[in-house]
mmCIF file of C-alpha atoms in Angstrom:
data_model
loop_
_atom_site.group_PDB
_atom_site.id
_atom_site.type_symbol
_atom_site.label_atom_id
_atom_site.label_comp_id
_atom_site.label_asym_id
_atom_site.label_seq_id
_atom_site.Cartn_x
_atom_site.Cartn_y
_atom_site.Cartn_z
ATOM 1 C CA UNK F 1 -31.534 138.036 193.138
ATOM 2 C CA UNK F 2 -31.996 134.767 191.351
ATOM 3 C CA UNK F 3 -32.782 134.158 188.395
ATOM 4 C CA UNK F 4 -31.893 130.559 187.977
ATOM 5 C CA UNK F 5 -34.033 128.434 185.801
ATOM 6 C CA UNK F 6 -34.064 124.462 186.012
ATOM 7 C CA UNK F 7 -32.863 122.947 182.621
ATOM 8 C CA UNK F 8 -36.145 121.991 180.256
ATOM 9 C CA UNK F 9 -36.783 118.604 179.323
ATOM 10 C CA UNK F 10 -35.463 117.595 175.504
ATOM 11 C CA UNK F 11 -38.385 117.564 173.668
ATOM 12 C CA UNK F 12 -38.875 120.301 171.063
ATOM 13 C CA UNK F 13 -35.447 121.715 171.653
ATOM 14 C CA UNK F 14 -32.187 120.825 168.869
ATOM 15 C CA UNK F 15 -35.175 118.823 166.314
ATOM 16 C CA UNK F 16 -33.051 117.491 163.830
ATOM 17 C CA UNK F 17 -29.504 117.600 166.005
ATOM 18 C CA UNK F 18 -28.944 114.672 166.937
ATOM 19 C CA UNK F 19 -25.776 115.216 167.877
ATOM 20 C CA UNK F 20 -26.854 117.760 170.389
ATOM 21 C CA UNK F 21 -30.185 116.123 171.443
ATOM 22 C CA UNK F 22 -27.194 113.517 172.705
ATOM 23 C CA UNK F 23 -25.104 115.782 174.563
ATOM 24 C CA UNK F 24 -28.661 117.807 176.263
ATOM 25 C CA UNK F 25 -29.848 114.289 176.807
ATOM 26 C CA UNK F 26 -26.487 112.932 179.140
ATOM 27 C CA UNK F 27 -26.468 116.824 181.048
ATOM 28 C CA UNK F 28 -30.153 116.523 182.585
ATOM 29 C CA UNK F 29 -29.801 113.173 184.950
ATOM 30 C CA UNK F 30 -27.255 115.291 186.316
ATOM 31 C CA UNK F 31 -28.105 117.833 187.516
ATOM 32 C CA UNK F 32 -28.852 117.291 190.630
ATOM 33 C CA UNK F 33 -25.421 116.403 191.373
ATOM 34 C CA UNK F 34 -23.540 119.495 190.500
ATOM 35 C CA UNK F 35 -26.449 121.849 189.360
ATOM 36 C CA UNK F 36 -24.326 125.336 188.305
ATOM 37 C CA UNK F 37 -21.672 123.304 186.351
ATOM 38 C CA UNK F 38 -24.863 121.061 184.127
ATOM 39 C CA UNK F 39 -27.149 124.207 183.715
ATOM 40 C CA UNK F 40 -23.636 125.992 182.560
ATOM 41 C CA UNK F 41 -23.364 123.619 179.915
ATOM 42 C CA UNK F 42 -27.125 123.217 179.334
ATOM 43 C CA UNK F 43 -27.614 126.686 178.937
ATOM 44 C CA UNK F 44 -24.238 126.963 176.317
ATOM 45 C CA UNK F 45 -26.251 124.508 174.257
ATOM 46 C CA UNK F 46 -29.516 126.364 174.357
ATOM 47 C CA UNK F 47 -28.338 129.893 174.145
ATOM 48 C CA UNK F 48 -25.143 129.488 171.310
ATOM 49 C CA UNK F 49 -24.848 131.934 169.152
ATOM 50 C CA UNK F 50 -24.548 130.146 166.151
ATOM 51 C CA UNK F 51 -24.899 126.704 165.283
ATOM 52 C CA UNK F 52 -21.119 125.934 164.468
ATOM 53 C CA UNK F 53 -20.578 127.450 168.324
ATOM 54 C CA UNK F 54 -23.467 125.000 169.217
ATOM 55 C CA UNK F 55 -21.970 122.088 167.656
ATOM 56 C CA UNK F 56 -18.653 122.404 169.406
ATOM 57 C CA UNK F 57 -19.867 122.534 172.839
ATOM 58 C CA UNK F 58 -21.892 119.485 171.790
ATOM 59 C CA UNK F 59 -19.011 117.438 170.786
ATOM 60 C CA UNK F 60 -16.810 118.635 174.108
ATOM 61 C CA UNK F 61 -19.687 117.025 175.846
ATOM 62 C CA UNK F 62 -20.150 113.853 173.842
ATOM 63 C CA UNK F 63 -16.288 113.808 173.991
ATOM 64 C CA UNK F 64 -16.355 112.916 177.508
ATOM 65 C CA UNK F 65 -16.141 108.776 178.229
ATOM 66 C CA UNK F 66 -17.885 109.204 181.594
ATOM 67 C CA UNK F 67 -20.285 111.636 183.461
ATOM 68 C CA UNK F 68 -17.734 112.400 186.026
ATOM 69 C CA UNK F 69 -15.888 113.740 182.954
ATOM 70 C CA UNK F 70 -19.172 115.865 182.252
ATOM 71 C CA UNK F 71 -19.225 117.344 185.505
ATOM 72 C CA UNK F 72 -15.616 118.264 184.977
ATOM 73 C CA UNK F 73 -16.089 119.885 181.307
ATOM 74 C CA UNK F 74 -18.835 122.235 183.139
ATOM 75 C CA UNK F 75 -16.676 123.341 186.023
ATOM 76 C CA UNK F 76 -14.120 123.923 183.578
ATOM 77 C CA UNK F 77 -16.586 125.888 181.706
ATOM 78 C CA UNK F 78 -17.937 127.976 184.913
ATOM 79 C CA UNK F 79 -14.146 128.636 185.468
ATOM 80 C CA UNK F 80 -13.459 130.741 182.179
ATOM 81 C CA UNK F 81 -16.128 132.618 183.596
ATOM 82 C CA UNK F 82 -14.988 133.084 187.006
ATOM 83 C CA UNK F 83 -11.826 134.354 185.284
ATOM 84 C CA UNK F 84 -13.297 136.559 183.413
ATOM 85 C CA UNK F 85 -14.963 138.427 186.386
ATOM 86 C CA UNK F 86 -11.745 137.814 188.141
ATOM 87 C CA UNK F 87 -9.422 140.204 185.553
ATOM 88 C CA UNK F 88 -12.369 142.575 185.706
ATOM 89 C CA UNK F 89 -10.945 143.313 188.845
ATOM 90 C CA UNK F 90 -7.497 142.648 188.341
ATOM 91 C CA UNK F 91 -6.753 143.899 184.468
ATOM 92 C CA UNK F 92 -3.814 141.848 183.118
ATOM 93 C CA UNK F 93 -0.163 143.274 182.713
ATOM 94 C CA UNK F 94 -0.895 143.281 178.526
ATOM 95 C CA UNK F 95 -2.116 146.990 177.737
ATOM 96 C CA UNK F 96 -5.587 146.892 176.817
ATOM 97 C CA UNK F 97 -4.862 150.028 173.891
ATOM 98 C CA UNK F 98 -2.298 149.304 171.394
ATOM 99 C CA UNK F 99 0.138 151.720 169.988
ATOM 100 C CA UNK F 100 -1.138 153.822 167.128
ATOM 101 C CA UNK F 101 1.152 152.302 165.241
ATOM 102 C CA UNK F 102 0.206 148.658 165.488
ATOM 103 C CA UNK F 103 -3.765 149.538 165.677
ATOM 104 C CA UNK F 104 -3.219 151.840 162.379
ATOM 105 C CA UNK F 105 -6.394 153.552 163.320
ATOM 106 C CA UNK F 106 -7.258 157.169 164.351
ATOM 107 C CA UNK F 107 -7.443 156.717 168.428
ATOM 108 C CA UNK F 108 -11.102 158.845 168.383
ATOM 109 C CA UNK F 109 -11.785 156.834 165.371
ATOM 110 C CA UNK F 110 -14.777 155.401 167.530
ATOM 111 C CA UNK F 111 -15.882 158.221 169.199
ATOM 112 C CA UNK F 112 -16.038 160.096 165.891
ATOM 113 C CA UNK F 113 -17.656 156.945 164.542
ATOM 114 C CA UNK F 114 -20.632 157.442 167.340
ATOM 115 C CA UNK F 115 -20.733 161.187 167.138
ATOM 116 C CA UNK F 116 -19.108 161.849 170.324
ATOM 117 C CA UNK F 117 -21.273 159.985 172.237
ATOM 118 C CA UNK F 118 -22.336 156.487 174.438
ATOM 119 C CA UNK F 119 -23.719 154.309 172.200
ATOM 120 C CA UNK F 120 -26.710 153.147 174.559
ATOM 121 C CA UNK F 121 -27.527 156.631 176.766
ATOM 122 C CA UNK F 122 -26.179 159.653 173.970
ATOM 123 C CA UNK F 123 -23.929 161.212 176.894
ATOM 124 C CA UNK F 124 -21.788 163.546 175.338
ATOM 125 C CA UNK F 125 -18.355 162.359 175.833
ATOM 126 C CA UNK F 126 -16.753 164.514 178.348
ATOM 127 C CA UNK F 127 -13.057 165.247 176.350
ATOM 128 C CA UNK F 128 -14.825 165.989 173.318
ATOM 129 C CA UNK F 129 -17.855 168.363 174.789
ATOM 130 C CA UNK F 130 -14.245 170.592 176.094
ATOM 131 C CA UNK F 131 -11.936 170.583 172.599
ATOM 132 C CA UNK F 132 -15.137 170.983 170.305
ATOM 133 C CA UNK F 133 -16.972 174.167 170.638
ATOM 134 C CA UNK F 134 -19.695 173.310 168.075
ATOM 135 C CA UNK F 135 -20.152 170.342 170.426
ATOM 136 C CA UNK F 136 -20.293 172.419 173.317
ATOM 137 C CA UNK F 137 -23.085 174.718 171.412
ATOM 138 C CA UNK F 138 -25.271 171.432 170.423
ATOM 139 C CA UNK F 139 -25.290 170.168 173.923
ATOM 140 C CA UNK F 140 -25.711 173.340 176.058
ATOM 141 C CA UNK F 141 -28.560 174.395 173.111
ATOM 142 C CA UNK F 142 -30.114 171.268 173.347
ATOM 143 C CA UNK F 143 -29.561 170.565 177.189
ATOM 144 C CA UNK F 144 -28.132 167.071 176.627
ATOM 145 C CA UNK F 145 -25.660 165.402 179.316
ATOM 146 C CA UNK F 146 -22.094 164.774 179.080
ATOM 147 C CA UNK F 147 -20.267 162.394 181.186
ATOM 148 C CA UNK F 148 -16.913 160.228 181.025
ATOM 149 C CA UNK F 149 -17.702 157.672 177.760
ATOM 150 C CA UNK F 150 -14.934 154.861 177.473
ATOM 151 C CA UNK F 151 -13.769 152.744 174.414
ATOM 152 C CA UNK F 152 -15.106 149.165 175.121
ATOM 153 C CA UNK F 153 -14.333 146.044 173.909
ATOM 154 C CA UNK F 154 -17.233 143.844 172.917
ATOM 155 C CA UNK F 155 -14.923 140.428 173.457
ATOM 156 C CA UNK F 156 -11.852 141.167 175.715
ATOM 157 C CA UNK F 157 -8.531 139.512 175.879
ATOM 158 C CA UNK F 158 -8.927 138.300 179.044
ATOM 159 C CA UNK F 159 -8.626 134.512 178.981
ATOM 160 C CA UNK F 160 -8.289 131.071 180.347
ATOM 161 C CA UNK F 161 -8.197 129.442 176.952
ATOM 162 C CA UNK F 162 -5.331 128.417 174.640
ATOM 163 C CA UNK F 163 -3.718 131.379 173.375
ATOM 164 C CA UNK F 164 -3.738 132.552 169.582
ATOM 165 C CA UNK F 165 -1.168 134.509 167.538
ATOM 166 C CA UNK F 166 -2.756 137.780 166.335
ATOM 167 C CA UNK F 167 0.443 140.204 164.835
ATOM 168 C CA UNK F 168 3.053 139.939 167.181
ATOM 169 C CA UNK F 169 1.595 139.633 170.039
ATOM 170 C CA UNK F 170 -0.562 136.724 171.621
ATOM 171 C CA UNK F 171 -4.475 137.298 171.717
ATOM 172 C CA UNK F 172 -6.641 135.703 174.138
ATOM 173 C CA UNK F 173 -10.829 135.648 173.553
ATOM 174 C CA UNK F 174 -12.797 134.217 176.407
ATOM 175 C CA UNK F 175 -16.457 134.524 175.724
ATOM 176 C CA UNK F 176 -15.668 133.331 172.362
ATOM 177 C CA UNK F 177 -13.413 130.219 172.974
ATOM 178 C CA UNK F 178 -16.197 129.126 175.174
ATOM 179 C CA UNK F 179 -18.102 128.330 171.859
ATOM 180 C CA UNK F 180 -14.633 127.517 169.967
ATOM 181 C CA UNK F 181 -12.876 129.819 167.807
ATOM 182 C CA UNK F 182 -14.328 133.171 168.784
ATOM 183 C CA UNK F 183 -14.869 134.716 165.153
ATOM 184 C CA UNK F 184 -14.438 132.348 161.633
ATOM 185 C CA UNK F 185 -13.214 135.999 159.900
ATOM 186 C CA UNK F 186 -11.507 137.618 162.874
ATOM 187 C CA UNK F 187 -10.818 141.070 161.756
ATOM 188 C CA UNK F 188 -6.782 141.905 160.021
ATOM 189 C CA UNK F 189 -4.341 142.928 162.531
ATOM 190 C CA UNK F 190 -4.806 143.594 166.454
ATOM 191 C CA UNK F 191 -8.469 141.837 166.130
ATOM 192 C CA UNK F 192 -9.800 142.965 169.346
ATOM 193 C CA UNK F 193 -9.129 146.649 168.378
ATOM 194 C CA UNK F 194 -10.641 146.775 165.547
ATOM 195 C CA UNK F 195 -13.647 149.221 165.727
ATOM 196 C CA UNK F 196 -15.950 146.331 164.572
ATOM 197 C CA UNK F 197 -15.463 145.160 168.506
ATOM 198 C CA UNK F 198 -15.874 148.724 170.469
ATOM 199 C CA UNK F 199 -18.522 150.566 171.734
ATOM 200 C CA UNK F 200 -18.369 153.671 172.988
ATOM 201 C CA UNK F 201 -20.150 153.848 176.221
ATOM 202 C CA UNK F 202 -20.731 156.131 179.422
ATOM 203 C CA UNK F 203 -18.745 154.678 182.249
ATOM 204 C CA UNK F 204 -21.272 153.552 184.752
ATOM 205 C CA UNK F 205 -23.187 151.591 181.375
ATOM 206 C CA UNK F 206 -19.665 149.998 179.907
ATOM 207 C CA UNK F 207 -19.539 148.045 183.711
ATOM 208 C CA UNK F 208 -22.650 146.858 183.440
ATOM 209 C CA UNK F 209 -22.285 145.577 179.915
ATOM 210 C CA UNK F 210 -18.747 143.740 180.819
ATOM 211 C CA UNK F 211 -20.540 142.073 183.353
ATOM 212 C CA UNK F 212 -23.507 141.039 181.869
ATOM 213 C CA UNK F 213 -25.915 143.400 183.682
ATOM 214 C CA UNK F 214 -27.337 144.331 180.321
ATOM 215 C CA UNK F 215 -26.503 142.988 176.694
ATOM 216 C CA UNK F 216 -28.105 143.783 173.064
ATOM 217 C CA UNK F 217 -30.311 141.265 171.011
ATOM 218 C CA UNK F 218 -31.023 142.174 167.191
ATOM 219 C CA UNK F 219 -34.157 143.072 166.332
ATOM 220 C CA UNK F 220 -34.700 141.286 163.095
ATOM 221 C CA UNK F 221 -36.370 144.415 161.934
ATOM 222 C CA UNK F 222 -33.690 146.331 160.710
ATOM 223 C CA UNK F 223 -29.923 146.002 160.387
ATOM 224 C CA UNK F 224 -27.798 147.467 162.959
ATOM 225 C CA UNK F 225 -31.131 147.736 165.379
ATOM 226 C CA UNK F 226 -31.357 145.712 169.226
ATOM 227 C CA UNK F 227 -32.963 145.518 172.236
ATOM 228 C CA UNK F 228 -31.217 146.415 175.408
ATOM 229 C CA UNK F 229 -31.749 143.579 177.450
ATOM 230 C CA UNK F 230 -31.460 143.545 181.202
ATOM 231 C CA UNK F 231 -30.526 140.695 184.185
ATOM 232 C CA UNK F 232 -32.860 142.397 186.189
ATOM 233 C CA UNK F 233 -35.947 144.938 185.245
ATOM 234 C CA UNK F 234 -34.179 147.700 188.212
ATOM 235 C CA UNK F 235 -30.730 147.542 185.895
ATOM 236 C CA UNK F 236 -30.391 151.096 183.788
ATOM 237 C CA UNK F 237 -33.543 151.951 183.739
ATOM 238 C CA UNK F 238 -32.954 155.456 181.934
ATOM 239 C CA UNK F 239 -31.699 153.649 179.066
ATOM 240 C CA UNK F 240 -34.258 153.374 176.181
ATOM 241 C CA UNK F 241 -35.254 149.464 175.087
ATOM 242 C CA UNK F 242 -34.524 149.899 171.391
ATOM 243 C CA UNK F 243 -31.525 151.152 169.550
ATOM 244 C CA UNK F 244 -30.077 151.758 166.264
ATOM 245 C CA UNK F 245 -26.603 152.043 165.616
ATOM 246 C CA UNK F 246 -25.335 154.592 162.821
ATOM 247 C CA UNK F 247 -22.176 155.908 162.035
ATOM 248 C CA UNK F 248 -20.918 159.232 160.881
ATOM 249 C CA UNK F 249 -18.842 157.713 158.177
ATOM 250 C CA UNK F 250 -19.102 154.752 155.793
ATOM 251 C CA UNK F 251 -15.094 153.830 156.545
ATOM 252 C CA UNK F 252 -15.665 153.828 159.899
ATOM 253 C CA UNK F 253 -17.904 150.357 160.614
ATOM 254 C CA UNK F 254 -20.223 149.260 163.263
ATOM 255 C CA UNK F 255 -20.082 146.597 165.829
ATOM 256 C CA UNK F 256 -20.137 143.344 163.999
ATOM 257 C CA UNK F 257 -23.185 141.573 165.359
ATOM 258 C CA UNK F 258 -21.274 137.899 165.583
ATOM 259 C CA UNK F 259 -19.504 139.624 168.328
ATOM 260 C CA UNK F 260 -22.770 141.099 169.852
ATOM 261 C CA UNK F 261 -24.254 137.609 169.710
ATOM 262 C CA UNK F 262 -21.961 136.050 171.481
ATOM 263 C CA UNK F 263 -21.640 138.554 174.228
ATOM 264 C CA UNK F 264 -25.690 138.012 174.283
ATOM 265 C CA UNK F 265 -25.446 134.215 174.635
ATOM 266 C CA UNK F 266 -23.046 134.291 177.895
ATOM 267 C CA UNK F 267 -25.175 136.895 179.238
ATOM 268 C CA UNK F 268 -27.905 134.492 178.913
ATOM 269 C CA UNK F 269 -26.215 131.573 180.290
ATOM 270 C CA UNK F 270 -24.801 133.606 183.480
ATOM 271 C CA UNK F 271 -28.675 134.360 184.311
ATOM 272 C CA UNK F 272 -30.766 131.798 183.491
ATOM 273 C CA UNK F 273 -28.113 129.024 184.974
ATOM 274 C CA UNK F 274 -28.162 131.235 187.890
ATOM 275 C CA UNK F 275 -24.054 131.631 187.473
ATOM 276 C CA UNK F 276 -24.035 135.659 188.638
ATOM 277 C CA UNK F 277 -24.316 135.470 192.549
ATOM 278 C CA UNK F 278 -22.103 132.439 192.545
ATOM 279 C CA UNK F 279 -19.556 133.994 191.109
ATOM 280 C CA UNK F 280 -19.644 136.934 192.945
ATOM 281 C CA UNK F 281 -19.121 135.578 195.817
ATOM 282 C CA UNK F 282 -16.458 133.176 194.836
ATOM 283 C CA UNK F 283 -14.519 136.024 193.654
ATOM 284 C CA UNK F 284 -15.103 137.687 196.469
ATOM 285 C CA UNK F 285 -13.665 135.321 199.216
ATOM 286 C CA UNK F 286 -11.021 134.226 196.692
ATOM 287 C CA UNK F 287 -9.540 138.460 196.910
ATOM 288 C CA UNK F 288 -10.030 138.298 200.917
ATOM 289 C CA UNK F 289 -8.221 135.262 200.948
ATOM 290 C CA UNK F 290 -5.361 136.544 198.875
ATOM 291 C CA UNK F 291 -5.606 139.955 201.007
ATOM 292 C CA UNK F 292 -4.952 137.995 204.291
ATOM 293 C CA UNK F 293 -2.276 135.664 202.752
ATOM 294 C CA UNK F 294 -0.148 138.728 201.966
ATOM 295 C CA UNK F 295 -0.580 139.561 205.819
ATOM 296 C CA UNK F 296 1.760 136.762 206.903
ATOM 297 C CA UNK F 297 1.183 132.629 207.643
ATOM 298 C CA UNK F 298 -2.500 131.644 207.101
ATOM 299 C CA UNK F 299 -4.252 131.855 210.311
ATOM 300 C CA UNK F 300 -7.482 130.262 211.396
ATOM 301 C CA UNK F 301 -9.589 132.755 209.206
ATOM 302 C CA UNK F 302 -7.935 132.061 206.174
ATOM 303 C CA UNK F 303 -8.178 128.084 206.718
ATOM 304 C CA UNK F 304 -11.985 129.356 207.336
ATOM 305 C CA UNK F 305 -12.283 130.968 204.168
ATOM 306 C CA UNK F 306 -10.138 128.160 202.386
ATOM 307 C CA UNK F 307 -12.992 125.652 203.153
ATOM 308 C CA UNK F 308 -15.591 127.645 201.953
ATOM 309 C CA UNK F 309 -14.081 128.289 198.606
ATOM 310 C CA UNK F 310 -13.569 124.395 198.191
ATOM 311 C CA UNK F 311 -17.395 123.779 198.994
ATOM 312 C CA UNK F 312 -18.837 126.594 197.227
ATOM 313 C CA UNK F 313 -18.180 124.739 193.848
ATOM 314 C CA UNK F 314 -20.424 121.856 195.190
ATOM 315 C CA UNK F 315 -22.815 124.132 197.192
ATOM 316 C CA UNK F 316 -26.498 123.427 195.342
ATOM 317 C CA UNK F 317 -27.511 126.369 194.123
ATOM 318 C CA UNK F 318 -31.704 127.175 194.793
ATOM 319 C CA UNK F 319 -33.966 126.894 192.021
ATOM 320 C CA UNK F 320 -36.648 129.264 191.296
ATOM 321 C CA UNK F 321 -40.298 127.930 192.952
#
């Protein structure tokens, strides 16, 4: 499906930014010549999160001497992406969980935080609805579901961006380096543990919210309250449209909604430049060309696929009649 949207025209967006009416204004002669790359970057100026993110991507763009460097920043840009989707498949070496040690929080601290449930659908989680007998009462009393619920991480630290020191090991944020330093108060300790960036989801949701399928946008209307948002109207349709977050315990806090926001913004950009298919498929043929590879010398296939991966990066990608 696509759901690619030609970048607007510059008036009455950024009024009063000059700096970024600049950097929109040098993006839209050129798009036409490498449309996902320029919509990428049109789109991270549109849809930042915050204005400081805004400003940064602003100043990578007026930073560049020459439009060929433009065209450059925004494949660099559609890259991060296209590595993100790439260790969705292949998780990096680095454990995802920390020891209890260096998180120095309870390990069911978030799914005692959401009452044993997902945070979008309120599926009982599976290992709880077994150990807790009053559990198993509420849900069988009250017919509710139970399924497999999973521990998610709003940002990941899956990467292509400079590394940063959190503790003792090396942290890596790529939605937020996209938009410069991810979080101005980044959480004490392991930062991407900290509760303030889980969810606790149902398994089939927490893939379609690390790929964008769905995101949350705030409501205005109430702290702590969104609207699930959706790439396509088909995409979790059981889920309700409005949510509001609560927690059983005042010590045990919410997703922070910086880190909400920013997962919201790249879901934006990934539709409305269009980004998803593309990326998809480059991912795609990249894996079957690494699959063959292993098999021995490339043959004719692989040189096959090999050219299609170079000119999929130039490929024009349709807009919407």
């Amino acid at each position: 499906m696509n759901t690619a949207v030609p970048l607007p025209p510059l008036q009455g967006l950024f009024e009063g930014d000059a700096e970024t009416s600049n950097a929109y204004a040098r993006l839209l002669p050129l798009e036409d010549q490498a449309v996902l790359p320029v919509r990428i970057l049109g789109q991270m100026l549109i849809q930042a999160p915050s204005l400081k993110g805004r400003t940064y991507v602003a100043r990578s763009i007026n930073c560049c001497a020459t439009n060929q460097a433009i065209l450059k920043l925004g494949e660099s840009q559609l890259g991060q992406f296209i590595q993100y989707f790439e260790q969705l498949r292949t998780p990096s070496s680095t454990p995802l969980f920390w020891s209890i040690d260096e998180l120095q929080v309870d390990p069911t601290a978030s799914l005692i935080r959401d009452n044993y449930r997902c945070m979008l659908s309120g599926f009982v989680d599976n290992d709880a609805f077994v150990s807790l007998p009053a559990l198993q009462a509420e849900v069988i009393a009250t017919k509710g579901n139970v399924s497999i619920t999973e521990c998610h991480h709003i940002l990941t630290e899956y990467t292509g961006c400079p590394q940063s020191k959190c503790g003792s090991r090396s942290h890596n944020w790529t939605i937020g380096c996209l938009f410069g330093t991810p979080i101005e108060d980044r959480p004490a300790g392991p930062g991407s543990h900290d509760l303030r960036n889980i969810l606790t989801l149902e398994k089939g949701f927490q893939a379609c919210f690390e790929r964008f399928m769905i995101w949350l946008e705030p409501t205005a209307e109430s702290d702590n309250q969104y609207t699930l948002m959706r790439q396509a109207e088909s995409i979790c349709r059981q889920l309700p449209s409005l949510f509001t977050f609560t927690s059983t315990s005042p010590d045990l806090p919410l997703p922070d909604p910086q880190y909400l926001a920013i997962h919201a913004a790249c879901a934006r950009i990934i539709k409305l430049a269009g980004a998803a298919h593309f990326i998809t498929k480059f991912v795609d043929e990249a894996d079957e060309i690494e699959a063959l590879e292993k098999r021995g010398p490339p043959g004719e296939l692989v040189r096959n696929l090999r050219i299609l991966l170079a000119n999929i990066s130039t490929r024009p990608v349709p807009t919407r009649d």
